mmCIF file of C-alpha atoms in Angstrom:
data_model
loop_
_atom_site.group_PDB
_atom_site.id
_atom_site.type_symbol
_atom_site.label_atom_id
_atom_site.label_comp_id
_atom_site.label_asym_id
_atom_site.label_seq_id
_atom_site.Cartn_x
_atom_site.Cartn_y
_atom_site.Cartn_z
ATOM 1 C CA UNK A 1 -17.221 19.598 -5.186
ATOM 2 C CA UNK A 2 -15.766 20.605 -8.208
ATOM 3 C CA UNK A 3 -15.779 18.721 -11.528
ATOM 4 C CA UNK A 4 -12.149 17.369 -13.123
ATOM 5 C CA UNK A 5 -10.729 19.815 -15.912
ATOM 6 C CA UNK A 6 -7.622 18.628 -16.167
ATOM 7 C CA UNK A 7 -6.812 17.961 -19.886
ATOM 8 C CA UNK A 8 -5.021 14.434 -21.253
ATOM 9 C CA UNK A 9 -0.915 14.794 -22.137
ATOM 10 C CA UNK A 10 0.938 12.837 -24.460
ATOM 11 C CA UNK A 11 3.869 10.847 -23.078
ATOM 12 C CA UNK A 12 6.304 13.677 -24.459
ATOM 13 C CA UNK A 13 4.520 16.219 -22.204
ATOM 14 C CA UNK A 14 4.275 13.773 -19.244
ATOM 15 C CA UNK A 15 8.266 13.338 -19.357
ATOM 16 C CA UNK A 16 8.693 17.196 -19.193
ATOM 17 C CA UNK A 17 6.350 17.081 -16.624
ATOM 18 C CA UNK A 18 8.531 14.724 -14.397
ATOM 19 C CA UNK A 19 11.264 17.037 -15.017
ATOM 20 C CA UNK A 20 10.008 20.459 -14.347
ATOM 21 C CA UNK A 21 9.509 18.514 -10.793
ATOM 22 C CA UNK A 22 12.884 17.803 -10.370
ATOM 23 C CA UNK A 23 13.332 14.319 -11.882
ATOM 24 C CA UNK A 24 16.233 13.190 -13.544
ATOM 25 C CA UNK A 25 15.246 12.144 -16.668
ATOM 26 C CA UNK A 26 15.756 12.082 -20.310
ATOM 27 C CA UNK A 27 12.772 12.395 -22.911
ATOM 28 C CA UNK A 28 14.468 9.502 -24.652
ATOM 29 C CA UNK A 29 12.541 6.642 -27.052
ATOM 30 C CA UNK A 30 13.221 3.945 -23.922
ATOM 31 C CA UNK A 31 12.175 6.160 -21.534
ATOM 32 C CA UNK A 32 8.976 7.223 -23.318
ATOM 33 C CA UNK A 33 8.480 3.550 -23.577
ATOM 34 C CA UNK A 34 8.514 2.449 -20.395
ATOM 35 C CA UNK A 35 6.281 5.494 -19.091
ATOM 36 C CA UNK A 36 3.799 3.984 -21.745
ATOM 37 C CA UNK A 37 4.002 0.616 -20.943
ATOM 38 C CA UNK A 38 3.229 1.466 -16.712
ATOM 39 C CA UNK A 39 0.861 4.421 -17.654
ATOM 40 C CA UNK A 40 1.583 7.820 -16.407
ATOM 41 C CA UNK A 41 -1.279 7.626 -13.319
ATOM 42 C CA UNK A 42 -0.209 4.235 -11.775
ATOM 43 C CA UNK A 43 4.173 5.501 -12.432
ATOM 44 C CA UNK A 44 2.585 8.519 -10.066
ATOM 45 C CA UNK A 45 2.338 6.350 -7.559
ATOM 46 C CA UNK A 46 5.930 5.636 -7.604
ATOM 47 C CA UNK A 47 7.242 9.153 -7.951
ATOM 48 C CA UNK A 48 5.087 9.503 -4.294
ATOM 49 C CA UNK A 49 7.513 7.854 -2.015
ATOM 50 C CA UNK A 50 10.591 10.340 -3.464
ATOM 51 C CA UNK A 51 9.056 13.671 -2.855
ATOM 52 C CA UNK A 52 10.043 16.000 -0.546
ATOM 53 C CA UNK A 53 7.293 18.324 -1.029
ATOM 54 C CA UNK A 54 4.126 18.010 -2.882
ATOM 55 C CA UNK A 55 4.843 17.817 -6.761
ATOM 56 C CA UNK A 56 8.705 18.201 -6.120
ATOM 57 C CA UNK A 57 11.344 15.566 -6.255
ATOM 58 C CA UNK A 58 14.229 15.083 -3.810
ATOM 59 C CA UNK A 59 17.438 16.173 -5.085
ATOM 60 C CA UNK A 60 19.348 13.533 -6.973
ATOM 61 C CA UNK A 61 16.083 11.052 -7.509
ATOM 62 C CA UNK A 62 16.745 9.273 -11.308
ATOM 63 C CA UNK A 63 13.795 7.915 -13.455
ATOM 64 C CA UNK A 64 16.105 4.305 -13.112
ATOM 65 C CA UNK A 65 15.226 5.036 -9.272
ATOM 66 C CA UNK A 66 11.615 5.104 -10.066
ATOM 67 C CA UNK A 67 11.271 2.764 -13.052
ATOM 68 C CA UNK A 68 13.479 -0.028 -10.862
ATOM 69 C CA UNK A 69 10.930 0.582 -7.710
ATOM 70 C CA UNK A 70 8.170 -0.686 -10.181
ATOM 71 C CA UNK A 71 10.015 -3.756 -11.384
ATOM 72 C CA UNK A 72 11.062 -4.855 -7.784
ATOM 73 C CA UNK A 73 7.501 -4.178 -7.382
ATOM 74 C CA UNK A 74 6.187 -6.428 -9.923
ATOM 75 C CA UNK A 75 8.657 -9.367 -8.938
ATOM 76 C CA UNK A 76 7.476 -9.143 -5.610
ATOM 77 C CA UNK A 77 4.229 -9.675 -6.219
ATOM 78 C CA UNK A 78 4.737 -13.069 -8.908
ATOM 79 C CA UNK A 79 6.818 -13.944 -5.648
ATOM 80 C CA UNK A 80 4.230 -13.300 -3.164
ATOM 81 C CA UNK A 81 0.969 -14.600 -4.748
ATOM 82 C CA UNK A 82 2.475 -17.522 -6.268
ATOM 83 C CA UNK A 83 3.263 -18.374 -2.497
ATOM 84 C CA UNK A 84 -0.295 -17.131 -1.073
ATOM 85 C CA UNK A 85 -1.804 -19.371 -3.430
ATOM 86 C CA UNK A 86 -0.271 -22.453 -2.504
ATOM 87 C CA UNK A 87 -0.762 -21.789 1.490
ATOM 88 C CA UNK A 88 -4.581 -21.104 0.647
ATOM 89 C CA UNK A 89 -4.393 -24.084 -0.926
ATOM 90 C CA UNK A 90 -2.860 -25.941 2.347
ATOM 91 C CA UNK A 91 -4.942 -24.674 4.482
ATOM 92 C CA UNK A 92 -7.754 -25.260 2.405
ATOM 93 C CA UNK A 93 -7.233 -28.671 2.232
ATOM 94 C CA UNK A 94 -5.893 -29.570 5.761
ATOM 95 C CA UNK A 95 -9.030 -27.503 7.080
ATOM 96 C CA UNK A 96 -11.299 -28.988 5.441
ATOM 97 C CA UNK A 97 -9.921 -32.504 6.139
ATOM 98 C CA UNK A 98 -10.181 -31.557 9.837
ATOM 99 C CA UNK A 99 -13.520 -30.467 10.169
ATOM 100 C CA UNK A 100 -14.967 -33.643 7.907
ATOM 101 C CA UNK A 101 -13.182 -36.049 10.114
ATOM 102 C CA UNK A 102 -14.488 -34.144 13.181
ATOM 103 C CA UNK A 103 -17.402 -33.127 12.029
ATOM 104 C CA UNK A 104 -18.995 -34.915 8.986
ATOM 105 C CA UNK A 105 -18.835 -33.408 5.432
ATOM 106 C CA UNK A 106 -21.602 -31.018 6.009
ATOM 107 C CA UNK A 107 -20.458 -29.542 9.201
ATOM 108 C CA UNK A 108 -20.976 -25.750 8.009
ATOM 109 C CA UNK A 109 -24.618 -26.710 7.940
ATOM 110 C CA UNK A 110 -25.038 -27.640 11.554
ATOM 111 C CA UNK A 111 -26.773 -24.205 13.311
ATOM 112 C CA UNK A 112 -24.087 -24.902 16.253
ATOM 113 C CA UNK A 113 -21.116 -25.043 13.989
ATOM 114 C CA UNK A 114 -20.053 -21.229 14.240
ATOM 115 C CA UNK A 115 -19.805 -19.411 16.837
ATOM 116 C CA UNK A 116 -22.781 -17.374 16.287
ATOM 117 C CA UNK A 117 -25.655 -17.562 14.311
ATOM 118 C CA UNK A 118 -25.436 -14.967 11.759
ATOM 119 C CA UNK A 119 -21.648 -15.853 11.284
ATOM 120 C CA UNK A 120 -23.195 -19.119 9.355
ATOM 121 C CA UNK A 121 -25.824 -16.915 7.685
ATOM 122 C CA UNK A 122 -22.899 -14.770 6.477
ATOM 123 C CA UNK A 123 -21.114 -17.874 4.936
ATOM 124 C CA UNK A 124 -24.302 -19.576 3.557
ATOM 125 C CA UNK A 125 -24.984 -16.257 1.659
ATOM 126 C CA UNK A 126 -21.352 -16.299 0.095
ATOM 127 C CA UNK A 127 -21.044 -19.557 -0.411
ATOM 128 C CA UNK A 128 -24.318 -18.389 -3.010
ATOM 129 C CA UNK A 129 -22.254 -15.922 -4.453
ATOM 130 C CA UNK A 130 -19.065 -18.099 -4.498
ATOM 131 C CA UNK A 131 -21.589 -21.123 -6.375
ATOM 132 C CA UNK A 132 -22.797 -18.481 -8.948
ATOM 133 C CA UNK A 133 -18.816 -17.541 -9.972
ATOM 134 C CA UNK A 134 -17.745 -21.013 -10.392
ATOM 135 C CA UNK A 135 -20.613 -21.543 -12.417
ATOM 136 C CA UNK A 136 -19.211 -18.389 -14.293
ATOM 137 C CA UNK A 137 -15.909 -19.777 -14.787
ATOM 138 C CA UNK A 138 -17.605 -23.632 -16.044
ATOM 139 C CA UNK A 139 -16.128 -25.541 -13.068
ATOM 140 C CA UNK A 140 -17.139 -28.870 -13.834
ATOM 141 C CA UNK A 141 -17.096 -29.686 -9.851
ATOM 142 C CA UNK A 142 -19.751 -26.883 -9.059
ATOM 143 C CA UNK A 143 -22.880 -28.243 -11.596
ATOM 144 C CA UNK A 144 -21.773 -31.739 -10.401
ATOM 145 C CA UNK A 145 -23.020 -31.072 -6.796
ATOM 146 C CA UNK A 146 -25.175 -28.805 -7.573
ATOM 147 C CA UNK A 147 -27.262 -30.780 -9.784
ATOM 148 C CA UNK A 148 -26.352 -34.395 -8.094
ATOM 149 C CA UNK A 149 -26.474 -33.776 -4.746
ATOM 150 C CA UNK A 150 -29.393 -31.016 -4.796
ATOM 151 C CA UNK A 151 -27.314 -28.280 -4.492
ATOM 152 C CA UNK A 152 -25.228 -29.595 -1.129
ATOM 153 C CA UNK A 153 -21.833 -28.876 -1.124
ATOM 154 C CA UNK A 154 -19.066 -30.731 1.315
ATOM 155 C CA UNK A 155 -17.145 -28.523 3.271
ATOM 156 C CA UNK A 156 -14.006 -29.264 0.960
ATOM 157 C CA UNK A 157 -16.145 -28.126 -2.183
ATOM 158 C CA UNK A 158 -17.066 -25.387 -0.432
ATOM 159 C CA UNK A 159 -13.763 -23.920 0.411
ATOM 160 C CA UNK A 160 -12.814 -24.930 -3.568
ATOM 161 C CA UNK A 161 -15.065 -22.115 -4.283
ATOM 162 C CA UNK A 162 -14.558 -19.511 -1.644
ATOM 163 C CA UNK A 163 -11.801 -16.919 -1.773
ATOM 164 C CA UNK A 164 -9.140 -16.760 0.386
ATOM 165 C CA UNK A 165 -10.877 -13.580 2.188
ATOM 166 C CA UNK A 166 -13.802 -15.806 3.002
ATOM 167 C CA UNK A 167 -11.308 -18.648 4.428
ATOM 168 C CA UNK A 168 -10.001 -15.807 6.517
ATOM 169 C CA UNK A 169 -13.696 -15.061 7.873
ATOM 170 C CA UNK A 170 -14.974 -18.207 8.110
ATOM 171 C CA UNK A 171 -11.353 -19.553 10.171
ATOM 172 C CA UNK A 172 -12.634 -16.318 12.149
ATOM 173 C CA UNK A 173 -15.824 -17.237 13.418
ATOM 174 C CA UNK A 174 -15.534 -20.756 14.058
ATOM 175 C CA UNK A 175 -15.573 -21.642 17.900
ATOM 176 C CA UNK A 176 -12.553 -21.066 19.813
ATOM 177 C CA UNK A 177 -12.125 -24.015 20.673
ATOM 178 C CA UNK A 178 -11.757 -25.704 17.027
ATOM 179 C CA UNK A 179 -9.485 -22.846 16.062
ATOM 180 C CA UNK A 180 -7.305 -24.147 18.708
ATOM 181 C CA UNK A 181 -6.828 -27.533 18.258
ATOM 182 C CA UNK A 182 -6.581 -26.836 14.309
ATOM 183 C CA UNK A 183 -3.702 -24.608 14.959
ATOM 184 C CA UNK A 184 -2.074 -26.624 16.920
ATOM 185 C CA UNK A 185 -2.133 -29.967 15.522
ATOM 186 C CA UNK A 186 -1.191 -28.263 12.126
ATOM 187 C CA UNK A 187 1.025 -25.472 12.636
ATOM 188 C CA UNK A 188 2.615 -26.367 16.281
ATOM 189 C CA UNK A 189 3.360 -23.540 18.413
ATOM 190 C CA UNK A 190 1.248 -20.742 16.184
ATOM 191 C CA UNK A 191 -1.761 -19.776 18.190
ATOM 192 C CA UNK A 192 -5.153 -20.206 16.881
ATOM 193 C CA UNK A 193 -5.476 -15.594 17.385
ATOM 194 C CA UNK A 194 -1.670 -15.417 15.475
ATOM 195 C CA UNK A 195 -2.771 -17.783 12.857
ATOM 196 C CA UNK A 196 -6.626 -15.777 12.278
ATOM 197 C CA UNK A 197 -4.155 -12.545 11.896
ATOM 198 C CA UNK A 198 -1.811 -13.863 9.441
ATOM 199 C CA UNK A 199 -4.730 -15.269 7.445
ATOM 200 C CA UNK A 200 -6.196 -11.845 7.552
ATOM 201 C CA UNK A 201 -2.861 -10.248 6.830
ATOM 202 C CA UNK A 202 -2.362 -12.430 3.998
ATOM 203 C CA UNK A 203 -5.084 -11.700 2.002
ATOM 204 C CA UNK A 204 -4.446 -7.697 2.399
ATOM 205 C CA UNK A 205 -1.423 -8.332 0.843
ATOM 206 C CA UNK A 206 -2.822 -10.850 -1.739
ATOM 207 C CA UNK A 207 -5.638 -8.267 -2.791
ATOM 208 C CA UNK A 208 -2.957 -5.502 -3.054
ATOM 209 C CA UNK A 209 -0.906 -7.724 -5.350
ATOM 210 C CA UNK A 210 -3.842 -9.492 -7.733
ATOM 211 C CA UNK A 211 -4.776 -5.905 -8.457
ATOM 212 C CA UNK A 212 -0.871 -4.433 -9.031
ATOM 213 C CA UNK A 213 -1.172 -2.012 -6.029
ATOM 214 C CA UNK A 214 1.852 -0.292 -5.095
ATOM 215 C CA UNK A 215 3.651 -2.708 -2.220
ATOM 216 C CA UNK A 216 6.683 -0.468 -2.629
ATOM 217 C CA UNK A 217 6.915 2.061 0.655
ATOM 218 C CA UNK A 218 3.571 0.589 1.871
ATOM 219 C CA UNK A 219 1.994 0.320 5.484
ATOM 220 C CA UNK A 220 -1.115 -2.231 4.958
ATOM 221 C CA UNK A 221 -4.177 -1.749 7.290
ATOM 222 C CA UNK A 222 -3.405 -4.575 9.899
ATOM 223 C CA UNK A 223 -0.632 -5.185 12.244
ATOM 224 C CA UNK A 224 0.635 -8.934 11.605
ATOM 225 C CA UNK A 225 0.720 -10.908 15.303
ATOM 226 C CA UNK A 226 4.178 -12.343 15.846
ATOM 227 C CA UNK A 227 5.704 -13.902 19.588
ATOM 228 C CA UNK A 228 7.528 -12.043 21.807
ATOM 229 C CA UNK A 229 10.694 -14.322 20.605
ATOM 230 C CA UNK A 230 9.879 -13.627 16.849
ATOM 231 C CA UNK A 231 9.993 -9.595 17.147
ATOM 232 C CA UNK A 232 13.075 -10.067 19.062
ATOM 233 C CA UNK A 233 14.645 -12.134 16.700
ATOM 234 C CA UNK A 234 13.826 -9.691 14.120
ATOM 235 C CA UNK A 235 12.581 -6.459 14.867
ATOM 236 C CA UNK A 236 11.361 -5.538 11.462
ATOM 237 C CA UNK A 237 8.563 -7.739 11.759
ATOM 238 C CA UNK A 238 7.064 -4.798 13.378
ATOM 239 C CA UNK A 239 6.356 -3.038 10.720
ATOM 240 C CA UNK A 240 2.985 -3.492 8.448
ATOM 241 C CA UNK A 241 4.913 -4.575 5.477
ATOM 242 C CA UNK A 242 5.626 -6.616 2.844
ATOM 243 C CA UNK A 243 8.574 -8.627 4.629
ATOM 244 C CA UNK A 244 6.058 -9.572 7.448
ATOM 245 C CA UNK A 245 3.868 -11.362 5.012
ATOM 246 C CA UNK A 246 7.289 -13.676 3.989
ATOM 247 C CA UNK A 247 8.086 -14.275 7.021
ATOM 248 C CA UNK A 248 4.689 -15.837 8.157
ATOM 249 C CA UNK A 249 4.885 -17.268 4.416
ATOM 250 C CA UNK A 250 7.912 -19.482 5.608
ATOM 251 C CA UNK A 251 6.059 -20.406 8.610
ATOM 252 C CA UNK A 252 2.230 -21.821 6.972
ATOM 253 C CA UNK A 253 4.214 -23.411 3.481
ATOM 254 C CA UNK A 254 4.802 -26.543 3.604
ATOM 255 C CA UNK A 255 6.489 -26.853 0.515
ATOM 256 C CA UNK A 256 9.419 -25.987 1.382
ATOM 257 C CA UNK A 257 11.214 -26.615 -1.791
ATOM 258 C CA UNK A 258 9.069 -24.206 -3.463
ATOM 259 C CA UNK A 259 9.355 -21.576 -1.069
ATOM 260 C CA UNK A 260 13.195 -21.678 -0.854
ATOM 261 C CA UNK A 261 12.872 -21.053 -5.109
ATOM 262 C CA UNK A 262 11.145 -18.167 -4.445
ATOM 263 C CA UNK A 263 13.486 -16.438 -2.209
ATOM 264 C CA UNK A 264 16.378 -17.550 -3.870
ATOM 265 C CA UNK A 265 14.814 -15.946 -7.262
ATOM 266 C CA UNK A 266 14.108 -12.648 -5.034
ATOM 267 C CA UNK A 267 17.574 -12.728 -4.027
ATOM 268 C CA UNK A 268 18.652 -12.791 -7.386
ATOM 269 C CA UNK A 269 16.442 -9.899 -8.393
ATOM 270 C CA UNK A 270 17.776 -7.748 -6.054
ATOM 271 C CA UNK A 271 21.209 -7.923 -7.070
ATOM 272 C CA UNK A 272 20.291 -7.428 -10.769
ATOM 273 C CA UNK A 273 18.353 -4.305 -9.676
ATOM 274 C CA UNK A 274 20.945 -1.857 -8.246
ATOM 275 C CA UNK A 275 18.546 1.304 -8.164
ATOM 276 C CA UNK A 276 16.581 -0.238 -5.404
ATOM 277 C CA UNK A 277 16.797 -1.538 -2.136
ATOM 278 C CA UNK A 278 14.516 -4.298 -0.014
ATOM 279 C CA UNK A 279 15.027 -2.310 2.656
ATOM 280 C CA UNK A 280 12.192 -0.172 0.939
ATOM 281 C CA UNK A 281 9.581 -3.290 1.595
ATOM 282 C CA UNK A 282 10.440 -3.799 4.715
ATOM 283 C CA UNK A 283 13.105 -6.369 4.805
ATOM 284 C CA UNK A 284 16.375 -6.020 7.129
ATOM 285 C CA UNK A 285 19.777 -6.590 5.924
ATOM 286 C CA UNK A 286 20.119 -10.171 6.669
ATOM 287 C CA UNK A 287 16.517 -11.296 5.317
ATOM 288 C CA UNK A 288 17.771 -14.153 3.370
ATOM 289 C CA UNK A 289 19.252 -15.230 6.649
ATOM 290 C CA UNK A 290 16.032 -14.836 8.370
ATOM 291 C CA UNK A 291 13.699 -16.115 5.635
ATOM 292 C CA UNK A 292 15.591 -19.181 3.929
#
């Protein structure tokens, strides 16, 4: 294993760089900006999808190309978590509301709850973790129960805290039989295994956004589950990409005013962005169609 030598290059040398690779591209003030304002590395990462051999561009490919990729980029994810957040949100609340009614406030705590053992040991110790970051971040609601009701927290103030990868889990090992009868007397004909995907799915693609990964040409690690009916509908659903996680966005929002701003405002940005195509995220000609 060999240590990195590689010396640091100003902007000027990183645009002649890009061109000695076959980019189209001008060493110009703007363009200098804009490389400055993304940072060389992460504008890599861009270049990627438009190579036809290792450090080599495909013939014709403009910095516009590359620069537009990243903006499209960027407005997808304000798009995407902005509507994540408010489905965690739902189901956050309409879960928790289920299993208090059913259940009793402190249902988590019950040993038969999950459907295994160490499935509530894994919760308890991140609901520890999750206690100790709200406390972080002064949440008034955390060192109320904490110091009122001896550190007991109701399942709703307990999902307040967690992360939407640890509402994914804990959805996950709760018995079959709840996950069922959630699922269906919330969300109709999704099944209780399409509806553990797409909350597994979801948070891939929220992670990849909340740290300004590149969604742009990219395959996440899990297959979303759609019906038989859905794929036929639209076959691009397929695919492990970002159009997949609108689609199953339209079907867990329930404000639907919201969500219809959102792709109304992505339709928009695609026609102001004429370097780029949707198609590169997955999405089909007719998405608005399909999605609105």
């Amino acid at each position: 294993m060999g240590k990195y030598n590689r010396v640091a290059t100003t902007v000027e040398k990183q645009v002649d760089i890009l061109f000695s690779r076959g980019l189209d591209i001008t060493n110009s003030t703007e363009v200098r900006q804009k490389i400055e304002n993304i940072g060389y590395f992460k504008l890599k990462g861009y270049c990627f999808p438009f190579y036809d051999q290792k450090d080599h561009f495909s013939s014709g490919i403009t910095f516009d190309q590359v620069y537009e990729s990243y903006v499209m980029d960027q407005k997808l994810h304000l798009c995407l978590l902005g509507l994540i957040v408010r489905v965690e949100a739902q189901v956050k609340s309409r879960l928790g509301s289920f299993l208090a009614l059913k259940y009793g406030p402190l249902c988590y705590l019950d040993e038969d709850f999950f459907r295994a053992s160490e499935y509530q040991s894994s919760f308890l110790n991140k609901m520890t973790d999750d206690e100790a970051k709200a406390e972080n971040r002064h949440e008034l609601y955390a060192s109320h129960y904490r110091g009122t009701y001896e550190n007991t927290f109701p399942i709703w103030v307990a999902f307040e805290m967690c992360s939407l990868g640890t509402l994914s889990k804990f959805f996950s090992d709760m018995k079959t039989a709840d996950q069922k009868a959630f699922s269906r007397n919330i969300y109709g004909g999704v099944t209780n295994k399409r509806l553990e995907n797409w909350l597994h799915y979801l948070t891939l693609v929220r992670n990849c956004c909340a740290h300004n990964s590149r969604t742009f040409k990219r395959s996440f690690a899990t297959y979303p589950k759609f019906s038989s009916e859905d794929l036929e509908f639209c076959p691009n659903l397929a695919t492990k990409s970002v159009f997949s996680a609108l689609y199953i966005l339209s079907k867990l929002c329930f404000s639907q005013n919201y969500y219809q701003s959102c792709i109304d405002e992505l339709k928009a940005d695609e026609q102001a962005y004429s370097h780029v195509s949707l198609h590169d995220w997955g999405f089909p000609d007719n998405w608005y169609d399909i999605l609105k």
